[in-house]
Amino acid sequence: MTVRGAACIVGAYEHPTRKAPDTSLAQLHAEVALGALADAGLTLRDVDGYFCAGDAPGLGPLSMVDYLNLRVRHVDSTDVGGSSYLLHVSHAAQAIAAGKCDIALITLAGRPRSEGVATGTTARAGNPAQPDVQWEYPYGPTIANMYAMCATRHMHEFGTTSEQLAWIKVAASHHAQHNPHAMLRDVVTVEDVVNSPLVAAPLHRLDCCVISDGGGALVVARPEIARSLKRPVVMLRGAGEAVKGQMGGDVDLTFTGARWSGPRAFAEAGVTPADIRYASIYDSFTITVLMQLEDLGFCEKGQGGRFVADGNLISGVGRLPFNTDGGGLCNNHPSNRGGMTKVIEAVRQLRGEAHPAVQVKDCALALAHGTGGSLGTRHGSATLILERM
Amino acid sequence: MAGRSIPFSPASPDSAPFWQAAGEGRLLLRRCEACKRVHWYPRPICPHCGGATAWEEASGRGTIYSHSVMRRAPEPYAIAYVRLEEGTTMMTNIVDCDFDAIHVGQPVRVVFVPRDGAPPMPMFTPEAAA
Ligand SMILES: [Zn+2]
């Protein structure tokens, strides 16, 4: 069985809020669900499959299915952090191909900004039963310093520089200036990035993504249903997933799970990185983007620094337009999980509905890639290749 | 050591010998009885082959694989992965040194840093500073 052609993304919606102190988590999930269904021209009654991850309130899918009063015959609450929603698209396609549902709803929402979570700079203990906790938590691993260790090693092995990493933020900021909802809309320079304060060396404040409230949702449906709706048809052409850890102590911080999930998606799609016109690349930090671009095959391993420099990721300027909404680096990183917004902007590009200033011409084939967890320890990885029909 | 207070995290039933040895200033790791490889973090089932593993004492020497100084913290601290001489890599802190001089490939040796209400944590310090 393949997911190639098995399902289409028929609805996509990004919540416009970036701060929602007065809206409950469940209501945010419900608002994005309604937004994506309205985008598709469907209603809650049409949904027969529901997908969510650990950001949803309550036990797995139970609370939100009940809150929305869905009548589902298929649920999946696989949680691989920020990459969950890309993986959900693939799992939804599998479920549709297997006849387990016809119209799947995927939701994400969170309020880390209103809740004052020091997301990237505080070590989190996790569940004491998590087997790594006693061996790691006392050392103060945070999201920021673990990704920083990837950057340190990349710089050591390949000569990557802070200025090259900075170009990733610069490109994101060029895109974000056109997004009225983006948290950071000012265009920044390489100097701005490298002169911003160090958070976890060698990563600076502007190497990091934003912390935002909000959410997003997708509707995935059988191709016959997609063709009956009034929206452009965005088909899933290939998908890959992977989990990477410390490999029993053979720690290798120079690559990400994209090295495994990427080729799986490309093989299923029957295309190569050179065919991709637009890429949504998970951007918790600048280094995240650089390593994933290498691992997905957009450039050779170790050449990421050169690849991203000089505006190569800026739409209309460079070879590979990326994160044209401004990405997690400038626009939005709801619930500290950037995978959902990666898919949404890829859908906008394929439909020709991105902002005109950043819309890629004749965008027929796009890639969306997500990472969840920590590149420095253990993470999920999911790659989607999407095609405008 | 002054500075950052080290958070407590509970031991698991299988790790008691490690923490007892840490209290005596000895670093233990586990080696597989089947494939003979060491691994990290310690577990009774070998992550390389599924075989049974046993404790052995490590030399306490290694080199820095990667590192980051956490600047946005009440008290800056250095986190690192250290590749032990025995051939496995552990997360740790680098202590008692100039943070700006920490570098990949730097030889380090284990020190045991006390913490309140729990056995000391194995951390590493540059060999030259020892
Ligand atoms: Zn073994």
Short mmCIF file of C-alpha atoms and ligand atoms in Angstrom, two decimals:
data_model
loop_
_atom_site.label_atom_id
_atom_site.label_comp_id
_atom_site.label_asym_id
_atom_site.label_seq_id
_atom_site.Cartn_x
_atom_site.Cartn_y
_atom_site.Cartn_z
CA MET A 1 0.00 0.00 0.00
CA THR A 2 1.18 3.50 -0.76
CA VAL A 3 -0.19 6.86 0.37
CA ARG A 4 0.70 8.33 -3.03
CA GLY A 5 -2.55 9.74 -4.36
CA ALA A 6 -4.54 8.20 -1.50
CA ALA A 7 -5.68 11.49 0.00
CA CYS A 8 -5.81 15.25 -0.47
CA ILE A 9 -5.57 18.21 1.89
CA VAL A 10 -8.92 19.93 1.34
CA GLY A 11 -8.92 22.37 4.24
CA ALA A 12 -6.24 24.39 6.00
CA TYR A 13 -6.53 27.13 8.58
CA GLU A 14 -4.10 29.05 10.75
CA HIS A 15 -5.53 30.85 13.75
CA PRO A 16 -4.81 34.57 13.43
CA THR A 17 -4.15 35.04 17.15
CA ARG A 18 -0.65 35.11 18.58
CA LYS A 19 -1.79 35.77 22.15
CA ALA A 20 -4.95 34.28 23.56
CA PRO A 21 -5.07 34.81 27.34
CA ASP A 22 -8.86 34.66 27.44
CA THR A 23 -9.49 31.66 25.21
CA SER A 24 -9.38 28.11 26.54
CA LEU A 25 -7.20 25.49 24.90
CA ALA A 26 -10.26 23.47 23.90
CA GLN A 27 -11.88 26.51 22.32
CA LEU A 28 -8.72 27.23 20.30
CA HIS A 29 -8.80 23.63 19.00
CA ALA A 30 -12.47 24.06 18.14
CA GLU A 31 -11.91 27.40 16.39
CA VAL A 32 -9.17 26.02 14.15
CA ALA A 33 -11.29 22.93 13.42
CA LEU A 34 -14.16 25.13 12.25
CA GLY A 35 -11.75 27.31 10.29
CA ALA A 36 -10.28 24.40 8.33
CA LEU A 37 -13.70 22.85 7.70
CA ALA A 38 -15.07 26.18 6.45
CA ASP A 39 -12.05 26.49 4.18
CA ALA A 40 -12.89 23.08 2.74
CA GLY A 41 -16.62 23.73 2.51
CA LEU A 42 -17.40 20.99 5.02
CA THR A 43 -18.95 20.80 8.48
CA LEU A 44 -18.25 19.00 11.73
CA ARG A 45 -20.85 16.41 10.74
CA ASP A 46 -18.77 15.41 7.73
CA VAL A 47 -15.76 14.45 9.86
CA ASP A 48 -15.30 10.73 10.49
CA GLY A 49 -11.64 10.70 11.51
CA TYR A 50 -9.90 12.85 14.13
CA PHE A 51 -6.18 13.32 14.73
CA CYS A 52 -4.44 15.27 17.50
CA ALA A 53 -1.24 15.15 19.54
CA GLY A 54 -0.13 15.97 23.07
CA ASP A 55 -1.16 19.61 22.83
CA ALA A 56 -4.83 18.61 22.85
CA PRO A 57 -6.45 18.78 26.29
CA GLY A 58 -7.39 15.55 28.02
CA LEU A 59 -6.67 11.94 27.22
CA GLY A 60 -5.60 11.55 23.61
CA PRO A 61 -8.47 12.42 21.27
CA LEU A 62 -11.22 11.82 23.84
CA SER A 63 -11.80 15.33 25.18
CA MET A 64 -11.80 17.07 21.80
CA VAL A 65 -14.00 14.44 20.12
CA ASP A 66 -16.45 14.98 22.97
CA TYR A 67 -16.11 18.80 23.00
CA LEU A 68 -16.77 19.01 19.26
CA ASN A 69 -19.31 16.18 19.48
CA LEU A 70 -17.67 14.43 16.53
CA ARG A 71 -18.97 11.10 15.25
CA VAL A 72 -15.70 9.43 14.33
CA ARG A 73 -14.85 5.93 13.25
CA HIS A 74 -11.10 6.47 13.31
CA VAL A 75 -8.82 8.34 15.76
CA ASP A 76 -5.05 8.71 16.11
CA SER A 77 -3.21 10.71 18.79
CA THR A 78 0.35 9.79 17.86
CA ASP A 79 2.58 12.38 19.52
CA VAL A 80 6.00 13.09 18.07
CA GLY A 81 6.10 16.68 19.24
CA GLY A 82 6.11 19.39 16.61
CA SER A 83 6.33 16.90 13.75
CA SER A 84 3.07 15.20 14.79
CA TYR A 85 0.80 17.02 12.34
CA LEU A 86 2.83 16.10 9.28
CA LEU A 87 2.80 12.52 10.42
CA HIS A 88 -0.95 12.81 11.00
CA VAL A 89 -1.44 13.79 7.35
CA SER A 90 0.37 10.60 6.35
CA HIS A 91 -1.53 8.49 8.86
CA ALA A 92 -4.81 10.01 7.75
CA ALA A 93 -4.00 9.06 4.16
CA GLN A 94 -3.22 5.53 5.30
CA ALA A 95 -6.51 5.34 7.17
CA ILE A 96 -8.40 6.68 4.14
CA ALA A 97 -6.66 4.18 1.85
CA ALA A 98 -7.62 1.40 4.27
CA GLY A 99 -11.25 2.51 4.26
CA LYS A 100 -11.21 3.49 7.93
CA CYS A 101 -12.37 7.07 7.34
CA ASP A 102 -13.16 9.48 4.50
CA ILE A 103 -12.67 12.95 5.99
CA ALA A 104 -10.04 13.41 8.67
CA LEU A 105 -9.65 16.48 10.87
CA ILE A 106 -6.26 17.33 12.41
CA THR A 107 -5.99 20.05 15.06
CA LEU A 108 -3.23 21.80 16.97
CA ALA A 109 -3.47 24.62 19.51
CA GLY A 110 -1.60 25.99 22.48
CA ARG A 111 -1.09 28.99 24.74
CA PRO A 112 2.58 28.94 25.83
CA ARG A 113 2.82 32.74 25.54
CA SER A 114 -0.15 33.44 27.78
CA GLU A 115 0.98 30.76 30.19
CA GLY A 116 4.43 32.36 30.43
CA VAL A 117 6.32 29.19 29.60
CA ALA A 118 10.09 29.75 29.31
CA THR A 119 9.97 27.30 26.49
CA GLY A 120 13.49 27.03 25.21
CA THR A 121 15.56 28.06 28.17
CA THR A 122 14.25 25.97 31.07
CA ALA A 123 15.09 22.32 31.57
CA ARG A 124 11.94 20.24 31.88
CA ALA A 125 12.01 17.11 34.01
CA GLY A 126 9.41 15.15 32.11
CA ASN A 127 7.88 12.00 33.50
CA PRO A 128 10.20 10.39 36.08
CA ALA A 129 9.62 7.05 34.34
CA GLN A 130 11.19 8.45 31.17
CA PRO A 131 14.40 6.41 31.17
CA ASP A 132 16.76 9.24 30.20
CA VAL A 133 15.63 11.68 32.92
CA GLN A 134 18.03 10.73 35.72
CA TRP A 135 20.96 10.74 33.26
CA GLU A 136 20.20 14.08 31.62
CA TYR A 137 17.82 16.40 33.49
CA PRO A 138 20.30 17.33 36.28
CA TYR A 139 22.68 18.71 33.63
CA GLY A 140 20.17 21.36 32.57
CA PRO A 141 19.36 20.32 29.01
CA THR A 142 17.03 22.91 27.46
CA ILE A 143 15.64 23.10 23.99
CA ALA A 144 18.06 25.94 23.20
CA ASN A 145 21.30 24.44 24.47
CA MET A 146 20.63 21.04 22.95
CA TYR A 147 20.09 22.54 19.48
CA ALA A 148 23.12 24.74 20.21
CA MET A 149 25.25 21.62 20.64
CA CYS A 150 24.20 20.54 17.14
CA ALA A 151 25.37 23.92 15.88
CA THR A 152 28.68 23.68 17.75
CA ARG A 153 29.40 20.29 16.22
CA HIS A 154 28.30 21.38 12.73
CA MET A 155 30.62 24.39 12.95
CA HIS A 156 33.46 22.13 14.09
CA GLU A 157 33.04 19.51 11.38
CA PHE A 158 32.05 21.65 8.42
CA GLY A 159 33.16 25.19 9.19
CA THR A 160 29.62 26.51 9.32
CA THR A 161 29.48 30.09 10.64
CA SER A 162 27.07 32.16 12.71
CA GLU A 163 26.72 34.49 9.73
CA GLN A 164 25.54 31.62 7.53
CA LEU A 165 23.00 30.57 10.16
CA ALA A 166 21.86 34.18 10.38
CA TRP A 167 20.90 34.17 6.69
CA ILE A 168 18.08 31.75 7.58
CA LYS A 169 16.54 34.30 9.95
CA VAL A 170 17.13 37.05 7.42
CA ALA A 171 15.20 35.08 4.77
CA ALA A 172 12.35 34.36 7.20
CA SER A 173 12.13 38.04 8.09
CA HIS A 174 11.96 39.05 4.42
CA HIS A 175 8.87 36.83 4.15
CA ALA A 176 7.32 37.85 7.48
CA GLN A 177 7.21 41.54 6.50
CA HIS A 178 4.29 40.64 4.20
CA ASN A 179 2.36 38.66 6.83
CA PRO A 180 0.08 40.94 8.89
CA HIS A 181 -0.27 38.22 11.56
CA ALA A 182 3.48 37.60 12.00
CA MET A 183 4.94 38.33 15.44
CA LEU A 184 8.19 39.72 14.01
CA ARG A 185 7.61 41.78 10.87
CA ASP A 186 10.81 43.80 10.73
CA VAL A 187 13.36 42.76 8.13
CA VAL A 188 16.61 41.92 9.91
CA THR A 189 20.20 41.71 8.70
CA VAL A 190 22.95 39.18 9.31
CA GLU A 191 24.52 41.73 11.66
CA ASP A 192 21.27 42.06 13.63
CA VAL A 193 21.23 38.31 14.20
CA VAL A 194 24.86 37.80 15.18
CA ASN A 195 24.80 40.91 17.39
CA SER A 196 21.70 39.79 19.29
CA PRO A 197 22.46 38.37 22.75
CA LEU A 198 23.65 34.77 23.05
CA VAL A 199 20.98 32.48 24.45
CA ALA A 200 22.91 29.23 24.32
CA ALA A 201 26.23 29.59 22.54
CA PRO A 202 26.58 29.66 19.58
CA LEU A 203 22.85 30.43 19.11
CA HIS A 204 21.72 34.03 19.51
CA ARG A 205 18.33 35.36 20.42
CA LEU A 206 17.48 35.89 16.74
CA ASP A 207 18.52 32.31 15.89
CA CYS A 208 15.48 31.21 17.91
CA CYS A 209 11.83 30.94 16.94
CA VAL A 210 9.06 32.98 18.49
CA ILE A 211 6.83 31.82 21.34
CA SER A 212 3.20 32.26 20.37
CA ASP A 213 -0.33 31.21 21.24
CA GLY A 214 -2.61 30.00 18.50
CA GLY A 215 -3.08 26.92 16.43
CA GLY A 216 -4.02 25.46 13.12
CA ALA A 217 -5.98 22.66 11.53
CA LEU A 218 -6.08 20.55 8.39
CA VAL A 219 -8.77 18.50 6.71
CA VAL A 220 -7.62 15.45 4.75
CA ALA A 221 -10.09 13.68 2.48
CA ARG A 222 -10.46 10.96 -0.10
CA PRO A 223 -9.57 12.26 -3.63
CA GLU A 224 -13.15 11.78 -4.93
CA ILE A 225 -14.38 14.05 -2.14
CA ALA A 226 -11.58 16.55 -2.77
CA ARG A 227 -12.60 16.85 -6.42
CA SER A 228 -16.23 17.47 -5.43
CA LEU A 229 -15.26 20.50 -3.31
CA LYS A 230 -14.68 24.00 -4.61
CA ARG A 231 -11.03 24.34 -3.60
CA PRO A 232 -7.82 23.62 -5.52
CA VAL A 233 -6.82 19.98 -5.05
CA VAL A 234 -3.61 19.38 -3.08
CA MET A 235 -2.66 15.73 -3.20
CA LEU A 236 -0.32 13.84 -0.89
CA ARG A 237 2.32 12.37 -3.15
CA GLY A 238 4.78 10.92 -0.66
CA ALA A 239 5.43 10.70 3.08
CA GLY A 240 8.21 9.52 5.33
CA GLU A 241 8.71 9.33 9.06
CA ALA A 242 11.55 8.46 11.40
CA VAL A 243 12.67 8.64 15.00
CA LYS A 244 16.28 9.41 15.84
CA GLY A 245 17.88 9.15 19.26
CA GLN A 246 21.31 8.79 20.79
CA MET A 247 21.85 5.42 19.13
CA GLY A 248 22.93 3.67 22.30
CA GLY A 249 25.60 6.27 22.99
CA ASP A 250 26.90 6.51 19.41
CA VAL A 251 25.74 10.14 19.54
CA ASP A 252 25.97 11.89 16.16
CA LEU A 253 24.70 15.47 16.17
CA THR A 254 25.64 16.15 12.55
CA PHE A 255 22.42 14.79 11.08
CA THR A 256 18.70 14.69 11.81
CA GLY A 257 15.92 12.18 11.26
CA ALA A 258 15.30 13.91 7.94
CA ARG A 259 18.13 11.77 6.57
CA TRP A 260 15.74 8.85 6.93
CA SER A 261 12.26 10.36 6.55
CA GLY A 262 13.24 12.49 3.52
CA PRO A 263 14.39 9.72 1.16
CA ARG A 264 11.33 7.65 2.13
CA ALA A 265 9.04 10.50 1.08
CA PHE A 266 10.96 11.22 -2.14
CA ALA A 267 10.99 7.52 -3.08
CA GLU A 268 7.25 7.23 -2.59
CA ALA A 269 6.62 10.43 -4.54
CA GLY A 270 8.99 9.43 -7.32
CA VAL A 271 10.58 12.89 -7.37
CA THR A 272 13.89 14.42 -6.28
CA PRO A 273 14.79 17.53 -4.27
CA ALA A 274 15.50 19.35 -7.55
CA ASP A 275 11.79 19.02 -8.44
CA ILE A 276 10.62 20.86 -5.30
CA ARG A 277 9.49 24.45 -5.96
CA TYR A 278 8.77 25.44 -2.36
CA ALA A 279 9.81 23.97 1.00
CA SER A 280 8.36 24.42 4.47
CA ILE A 281 11.23 23.49 6.77
CA TYR A 282 10.86 23.18 10.53
CA ASP A 283 12.53 26.20 12.05
CA SER A 284 12.68 26.05 15.83
CA PHE A 285 16.18 27.50 15.36
CA THR A 286 18.27 28.50 12.38
CA ILE A 287 20.46 25.40 12.81
CA THR A 288 17.36 23.19 12.57
CA VAL A 289 16.71 24.48 9.04
CA LEU A 290 20.31 24.16 7.91
CA MET A 291 20.70 20.54 9.02
CA GLN A 292 17.33 19.44 7.63
CA LEU A 293 18.05 21.02 4.24
CA GLU A 294 21.21 18.92 4.03
CA ASP A 295 19.50 15.77 5.23
CA LEU A 296 16.59 16.20 2.80
CA GLY A 297 19.11 16.36 -0.03
CA PHE A 298 18.76 20.01 -1.07
CA CYS A 299 22.54 20.23 -0.74
CA GLU A 300 25.45 18.01 0.28
CA LYS A 301 26.05 17.29 3.96
CA GLY A 302 28.19 20.06 5.34
CA GLN A 303 27.29 22.52 2.56
CA GLY A 304 24.18 23.87 4.30
CA GLY A 305 25.93 27.04 5.38
CA ARG A 306 26.86 27.91 1.82
CA PHE A 307 23.42 26.87 0.55
CA VAL A 308 21.45 29.21 2.81
CA ALA A 309 23.73 32.22 2.45
CA ASP A 310 23.11 35.27 0.29
CA GLY A 311 19.34 35.01 0.28
CA ASN A 312 19.05 31.59 -1.35
CA LEU A 313 15.94 30.86 0.75
CA ILE A 314 14.17 34.15 -0.07
CA SER A 315 11.20 33.86 -2.40
CA GLY A 316 11.86 35.60 -5.71
CA VAL A 317 15.56 35.85 -4.93
CA GLY A 318 16.99 32.42 -4.17
CA ARG A 319 16.78 28.89 -5.51
CA LEU A 320 14.67 27.40 -2.72
CA PRO A 321 11.95 29.66 -1.28
CA PHE A 322 11.23 28.48 2.26
CA ASN A 323 8.72 29.33 5.00
CA THR A 324 7.10 32.15 3.08
CA ASP A 325 4.75 32.93 5.99
CA GLY A 326 7.78 33.91 8.08
CA GLY A 327 7.92 30.48 9.68
CA GLY A 328 8.44 29.78 13.35
CA LEU A 329 11.41 32.14 13.28
CA CYS A 330 9.22 35.20 12.65
CA ASN A 331 5.54 34.37 12.22
CA ASN A 332 4.11 31.78 14.57
CA HIS A 333 5.08 28.71 16.58
CA PRO A 334 1.80 27.79 18.27
CA SER A 335 2.07 25.42 21.21
CA ASN A 336 5.84 25.31 20.55
CA ARG A 337 5.00 22.88 17.77
CA GLY A 338 5.75 24.19 14.31
CA GLY A 339 4.66 21.28 12.14
CA MET A 340 1.09 22.37 11.52
CA THR A 341 2.00 25.79 10.17
CA LYS A 342 4.57 24.13 7.90
CA VAL A 343 1.82 22.17 6.14
CA ILE A 344 -0.56 25.14 6.04
CA GLU A 345 1.91 27.42 4.21
CA ALA A 346 2.79 24.61 1.76
CA VAL A 347 -0.93 24.29 1.00
CA ARG A 348 -1.21 28.05 0.48
CA GLN A 349 1.71 27.95 -1.95
CA LEU A 350 0.28 25.03 -3.93
CA ARG A 351 -3.12 26.73 -4.14
CA GLY A 352 -1.51 30.00 -5.22
CA GLU A 353 -2.90 31.63 -2.07
CA ALA A 354 0.34 32.76 -0.43
CA HIS A 355 0.92 36.49 -0.15
CA PRO A 356 1.57 37.80 -3.70
CA ALA A 357 4.95 39.14 -2.62
CA VAL A 358 6.14 35.65 -1.67
CA GLN A 359 4.01 33.39 -3.89
CA VAL A 360 6.16 30.98 -5.90
CA LYS A 361 5.18 30.98 -9.58
CA ASP A 362 3.61 27.76 -10.87
CA CYS A 363 4.13 26.06 -7.54
CA ALA A 364 3.08 22.51 -8.39
CA LEU A 365 5.26 20.50 -6.03
CA ALA A 366 6.09 21.39 -2.43
CA LEU A 367 7.75 19.75 0.52
CA ALA A 368 6.87 20.15 4.18
CA HIS A 369 9.16 18.81 6.84
CA GLY A 370 8.90 18.70 10.61
CA THR A 371 10.99 17.81 13.63
CA GLY A 372 9.56 17.16 17.08
CA GLY A 373 11.41 16.79 20.35
CA SER A 374 15.08 17.73 20.38
CA LEU A 375 17.70 17.33 17.69
CA GLY A 376 20.24 17.11 20.51
CA THR A 377 18.69 14.08 22.18
CA ARG A 378 15.74 12.30 20.54
CA HIS A 379 13.27 13.51 17.97
CA GLY A 380 10.55 12.58 15.54
CA SER A 381 10.90 13.48 11.90
CA ALA A 382 8.22 13.66 9.24
CA THR A 383 8.39 14.64 5.58
CA LEU A 384 5.49 15.26 3.20
CA ILE A 385 5.59 15.85 -0.54
CA LEU A 386 2.46 17.60 -1.78
CA GLU A 387 1.30 18.20 -5.33
CA ARG A 388 -1.15 20.61 -6.87
CA MET A 389 -3.40 18.60 -9.19
CA MET B 1 31.40 24.24 43.07
CA ALA B 2 29.48 27.48 43.32
CA GLY B 3 26.68 28.37 40.96
CA ARG B 4 23.81 26.48 39.50
CA SER B 5 21.90 24.24 41.89
CA ILE B 6 21.63 20.79 40.37
CA PRO B 7 18.08 19.52 40.08
CA PHE B 8 17.27 16.21 41.67
CA SER B 9 15.90 13.40 39.57
CA PRO B 10 14.90 10.05 41.02
CA ALA B 11 16.92 6.92 40.32
CA SER B 12 15.35 3.90 38.70
CA PRO B 13 15.43 0.46 40.37
CA ASP B 14 18.29 -0.68 38.11
CA SER B 15 20.56 2.33 38.65
CA ALA B 16 21.29 2.04 42.39
CA PRO B 17 24.84 0.64 41.91
CA PHE B 18 25.71 3.58 39.65
CA TRP B 19 24.70 6.17 42.20
CA GLN B 20 26.37 4.29 45.04
CA ALA B 21 29.63 4.25 43.05
CA ALA B 22 29.19 7.93 42.20
CA GLY B 23 29.07 8.60 45.95
CA GLU B 24 32.45 6.83 46.16
CA GLY B 25 33.91 8.87 43.29
CA ARG B 26 33.75 6.10 40.69
CA LEU B 27 32.09 6.33 37.25
CA LEU B 28 30.35 3.16 36.13
CA LEU B 29 29.02 2.20 32.74
CA ARG B 30 27.49 -0.97 31.35
CA ARG B 31 28.97 -3.39 28.87
CA CYS B 32 27.07 -6.05 26.98
CA GLU B 33 27.92 -9.64 27.83
CA ALA B 34 26.90 -10.73 24.32
CA CYS B 35 28.31 -8.13 21.89
CA LYS B 36 30.88 -6.73 24.37
CA ARG B 37 29.99 -3.14 23.47
CA VAL B 38 29.48 -0.36 26.00
CA HIS B 39 26.52 2.02 25.77
CA TRP B 40 25.04 5.14 27.38
CA TYR B 41 22.81 5.86 29.26
CA PRO B 42 23.12 2.66 31.30
CA ARG B 43 20.43 0.02 30.88
CA PRO B 44 20.22 -3.70 31.68
CA ILE B 45 19.29 -4.54 28.08
CA CYS B 46 21.92 -3.73 25.45
CA PRO B 47 20.68 -1.10 22.95
CA HIS B 48 23.04 -2.49 20.32
CA CYS B 49 21.95 -6.15 20.36
CA GLY B 50 19.40 -6.82 23.12
CA GLY B 51 21.87 -8.82 25.23
CA ALA B 52 22.27 -8.67 29.00
CA THR B 53 24.68 -6.06 30.32
CA ALA B 54 26.84 -5.67 33.43
CA TRP B 55 28.43 -2.76 35.30
CA GLU B 56 32.11 -1.95 34.91
CA GLU B 57 34.23 0.95 36.06
CA ALA B 58 35.11 3.58 33.49
CA SER B 59 38.45 5.37 33.34
CA GLY B 60 36.67 8.71 33.78
CA ARG B 61 38.58 10.17 30.83
CA GLY B 62 37.19 11.37 27.55
CA THR B 63 37.02 14.21 25.05
CA ILE B 64 34.37 16.85 24.41
CA TYR B 65 32.18 15.88 21.43
CA SER B 66 30.10 19.05 21.56
CA HIS B 67 29.17 21.77 24.04
CA SER B 68 27.10 24.88 24.67
CA VAL B 69 27.30 27.52 27.37
CA MET B 70 23.80 28.43 28.48
CA ARG B 71 23.94 32.22 28.75
CA ARG B 72 20.26 32.87 29.28
CA ALA B 73 20.16 31.38 32.75
CA PRO B 74 20.40 32.84 36.26
CA GLU B 75 23.88 31.28 36.42
CA PRO B 76 25.54 30.37 33.10
CA TYR B 77 26.54 26.71 32.80
CA ALA B 78 28.20 24.51 30.23
CA ILE B 79 26.43 21.46 28.89
CA ALA B 80 28.31 18.96 26.78
CA TYR B 81 28.44 15.53 25.28
CA VAL B 82 31.66 13.78 26.32
CA ARG B 83 32.92 10.79 24.35
CA LEU B 84 34.35 8.46 26.98
CA GLU B 85 37.61 6.64 26.38
CA GLU B 86 35.63 3.38 26.42
CA GLY B 87 33.74 4.43 23.29
CA THR B 88 30.35 5.79 24.29
CA THR B 89 29.04 9.34 24.63
CA MET B 90 27.29 10.84 27.66
CA MET B 91 25.57 14.12 28.39
CA THR B 92 27.25 16.07 31.18
CA ASN B 93 28.36 19.48 32.41
CA ILE B 94 31.84 20.94 32.06
CA VAL B 95 32.83 22.60 35.32
CA ASP B 96 35.68 24.42 37.08
CA CYS B 97 37.06 26.08 33.98
CA ASP B 98 36.90 29.12 31.71
CA PHE B 99 33.71 28.56 29.72
CA ASP B 100 35.04 30.55 26.77
CA ALA B 101 37.98 28.14 26.40
CA ILE B 102 35.84 24.98 26.13
CA HIS B 103 36.30 23.36 22.72
CA VAL B 104 35.45 20.24 20.74
CA GLY B 105 38.09 17.54 21.15
CA GLN B 106 39.26 18.90 24.50
CA PRO B 107 40.47 16.13 26.88
CA VAL B 108 38.45 16.04 30.10
CA ARG B 109 38.22 13.90 33.22
CA VAL B 110 35.36 13.12 35.54
CA VAL B 111 34.71 14.95 38.80
CA PHE B 112 31.79 14.29 41.12
CA VAL B 113 29.80 17.36 42.05
CA PRO B 114 27.73 17.21 45.24
CA ARG B 115 24.02 18.01 45.22
CA ASP B 116 21.49 18.31 48.02
CA GLY B 117 19.59 15.17 48.97
CA ALA B 118 20.99 12.96 46.22
CA PRO B 119 24.24 11.29 45.18
CA PRO B 120 26.80 13.50 43.40
CA MET B 121 26.59 13.97 39.65
CA PRO B 122 29.46 12.96 37.38
CA MET B 123 30.68 16.04 35.53
CA PHE B 124 33.87 16.77 33.64
CA THR B 125 36.70 19.23 33.85
CA PRO B 126 39.53 19.94 31.40
CA GLU B 127 42.56 17.67 31.97
CA ALA B 128 44.94 20.63 31.91
CA ALA B 129 43.04 22.33 34.69
CA ALA B 130 43.27 19.22 36.89
ZN ZN C 1 25.03 -6.04 22.96
#
